[in-house]
Each structure stands twice: as structure tokens, then as C-alpha cells.
XYZ file of C-alpha atoms in Angstrom:
192
model
C 145.438 131.092 69.771
C 141.961 131.939 70.949
C 139.217 132.371 68.386
C 138.761 136.137 68.066
C 136.032 138.158 66.381
C 135.011 141.789 66.208
C 131.328 142.647 65.787
C 129.455 145.914 65.747
C 127.424 146.631 68.865
C 124.616 148.248 66.887
C 123.627 145.334 64.660
C 126.001 142.525 65.651
C 127.607 142.165 62.218
C 131.042 140.594 62.061
C 133.707 142.957 60.777
C 136.717 140.747 61.491
C 137.528 137.169 62.580
C 140.825 135.339 62.899
C 141.713 131.936 61.478
C 141.111 130.209 64.854
C 137.515 131.530 64.795
C 136.983 130.108 61.320
C 138.494 126.762 62.306
C 136.420 126.552 65.497
C 133.070 127.295 63.865
C 133.719 126.032 60.350
C 132.877 129.281 58.552
C 135.513 130.935 56.379
C 136.347 134.572 56.982
C 134.488 135.478 53.786
C 131.378 133.570 54.906
C 131.431 135.356 58.263
C 132.202 139.028 57.532
C 129.047 141.127 57.157
C 126.780 138.540 58.786
C 125.383 138.317 62.296
C 125.809 135.529 64.803
C 122.111 134.706 64.379
C 122.343 134.520 60.569
C 125.282 132.111 60.956
C 123.408 130.273 63.731
C 126.380 130.792 66.037
C 123.884 132.091 68.592
C 120.546 130.301 68.614
C 118.227 133.323 68.348
C 117.781 137.041 69.030
C 116.635 136.395 72.620
C 119.855 134.540 73.482
C 121.917 137.321 71.868
C 119.980 139.911 73.875
C 120.614 137.981 77.109
C 124.347 138.014 76.339
C 124.238 141.764 75.587
C 122.256 142.444 78.789
C 124.812 140.525 80.829
C 127.572 142.474 79.106
C 125.839 145.778 79.832
C 125.456 144.878 83.531
C 129.150 144.132 83.952
C 130.766 146.163 81.181
C 132.471 142.991 79.939
C 131.947 139.225 79.717
C 134.113 136.668 81.475
C 133.850 132.910 81.387
C 130.414 132.685 79.795
C 129.837 129.046 78.865
C 127.326 128.104 76.218
C 126.821 125.867 73.224
C 127.604 127.704 70.024
C 126.432 126.672 66.594
C 128.923 126.067 63.840
C 128.617 125.405 60.149
C 126.417 122.456 59.108
C 124.722 122.270 62.514
C 127.943 121.534 64.383
C 127.664 122.316 68.124
C 130.638 123.474 70.182
C 130.782 124.053 73.945
C 132.636 127.340 74.299
C 133.946 129.708 76.918
C 133.377 133.325 75.875
C 135.165 136.517 76.923
C 134.152 139.910 75.508
C 135.264 143.522 75.804
C 133.904 146.704 74.276
C 136.296 148.580 71.969
C 136.176 151.588 69.667
C 137.164 150.854 66.080
C 137.061 153.574 63.418
C 134.636 155.596 65.538
C 132.248 152.679 65.930
C 131.559 150.824 69.187
C 132.336 147.127 68.774
C 132.626 143.927 70.740
C 135.955 142.119 70.811
C 135.026 138.521 71.516
C 137.351 135.611 72.329
C 136.240 131.991 72.371
C 137.789 128.780 73.589
C 136.483 125.327 72.780
C 136.033 123.676 76.187
C 134.320 120.510 74.941
C 137.424 118.401 75.598
C 137.979 119.912 79.027
C 134.346 119.347 80.041
C 134.519 115.761 78.815
C 137.726 115.208 80.820
C 136.071 116.738 83.926
C 133.068 114.465 83.443
C 135.288 111.391 83.108
C 137.310 112.384 86.189
C 134.098 112.768 88.187
C 132.791 109.405 86.959
C 136.113 107.772 87.885
C 136.050 109.328 91.368
C 132.465 108.145 91.863
C 133.394 104.653 90.686
C 136.354 104.530 93.099
C 134.085 105.645 95.944
C 131.545 103.002 94.983
C 134.230 100.277 94.970
C 135.483 101.426 98.396
C 131.950 101.370 99.817
C 131.253 97.938 98.329
C 134.532 96.589 99.710
C 133.668 97.896 103.170
C 130.120 96.552 102.872
C 131.339 93.096 101.822
C 133.746 92.996 104.779
C 130.931 93.889 107.170
C 128.522 91.407 105.570
C 130.989 88.536 105.695
C 131.520 89.193 109.410
C 127.767 89.570 110.016
C 127.052 86.289 108.208
C 129.811 84.314 109.957
C 128.447 85.168 113.416
C 124.985 83.535 112.961
C 126.523 80.601 111.056
C 128.870 79.955 113.963
C 125.931 80.122 116.392
C 123.901 77.706 114.223
C 126.787 75.240 113.915
C 127.455 75.360 117.660
C 123.741 74.861 118.440
C 123.576 71.908 116.025
C 126.684 70.354 117.606
C 125.201 70.695 121.099
C 121.756 69.558 119.904
C 123.239 66.291 118.620
C 124.888 65.634 121.995
C 121.950 66.142 124.340
C 118.828 64.124 125.114
C 117.335 66.824 127.354
C 114.127 68.091 125.652
C 114.403 71.581 127.204
C 117.967 72.008 125.964
C 116.972 70.704 122.515
C 114.111 73.255 122.362
C 116.511 76.000 123.489
C 119.033 75.080 120.770
C 116.294 74.866 118.092
C 115.074 78.349 119.127
C 118.649 79.648 118.836
C 118.921 78.101 115.357
C 115.609 79.709 114.294
C 116.702 83.128 115.594
C 120.053 82.955 113.799
C 118.354 81.685 110.601
C 115.992 84.696 110.633
C 119.005 86.969 111.099
C 120.737 85.371 108.106
C 117.543 85.756 106.063
C 117.455 89.466 106.953
C 121.104 89.897 105.857
C 120.366 88.185 102.558
C 117.296 90.386 101.987
C 119.411 93.479 102.701
C 122.014 92.326 100.169
C 119.306 91.705 97.554
C 117.772 95.125 98.213
C 121.137 96.838 97.766
C 121.729 94.821 94.616
C 118.364 95.952 93.187
C 119.067 99.589 94.100
C 122.362 99.389 92.203
C 120.481 98.514 89.014
C 117.376 100.659 89.568
C 116.673 103.208 86.845
C 117.868 106.705 87.704
C 115.237 108.926 89.249
C 114.447 112.033 87.193
């Protein structure tokens, strides 16, 4: 079941909590009743509580409010909060329900990291296929020029083949520099 609590609107004191609330935040029912969320450090401070109340007042309810709640002994829990206003014994109160979404958020984070990793592998695979083709072309031109260079005594043709070898060597050097640049970018520290 969801963690459920009832607090007074006027001063924010807990008047009832269920067992799931106690288990989620680590405070027993007896430790909670009569105290405020700030005293228990469930909500960080009065300003944060006021922001939550202002948001509630704007909408008349709270739905899917995510924040980090404090539990007993400094424990932090990522929660999803829902709240409604109710009348109880002539007093206006908040009925609040919480769900621990820490596990769900961690699973979402891991799924995103896995998707990014798969995309990275696909891009690297495509890049390596392109690079191997781009490297084979100048190597073939160099080998052909060397073969023809060995078989000719004509100085003009030798010069022409040496120029072709130089051009293809520069192209290979550029490909290698591009690969090194990409490799460095892969290990560069993340920009803030």
C-alpha cells in the first residue's frame, strides 16, 4: 500500500500515519504523531513546505510531485507525492500519499544508459565500416602506384606515381588523425 499520512493544514502536525509511511521513512507512528514534517526532517525546511503548500493552493490538490524526502537517521528517499484536502473532526487537513520511486528512477536511468550504449556501439560499428573502406582505397592506390613505379624507367611516370603515393599517404594520415581525435573525444572529461 501507499504510505499515507494526515496532517493539519494550520500547523502541519501529523495526526495519523499508516504502517507503510513508518516503514518508508523509518519513524514509528508514535515518533511521528504530533510532530511536523520539518521537525522530523521529512521536508528540508519551512520554505520547501511553503512551496508545496503554495502549489497545493494553486491547484487544490497535488499530483505527481517528485522530491527527495528525509527519513530517520538522515536517510534520503526519492518520493512521488499526491495530496488532497479533507475535513476531519471539523479541522481542515491534508491527506498525503507517498510512493518510493527510487528503484523506478534507477531503472529508468539504467535503461537510458543502456540505450545510449547501444546507440554508441551502432555508431562505432558504422564508423569502423566506413573507416576500413576509406583506408583500403588509398592503400590500394599506393600499392598500384608502387607496382607501376617498379616497372617503369620513364622519369615523368615515376614522378607521377610518387606524387600519387604522397597524395594517398596524406589522405591516410588525415584518416588516422580523425580516428585519434574521435578516440580522444570519447575519453574527454564531461563538459559542465
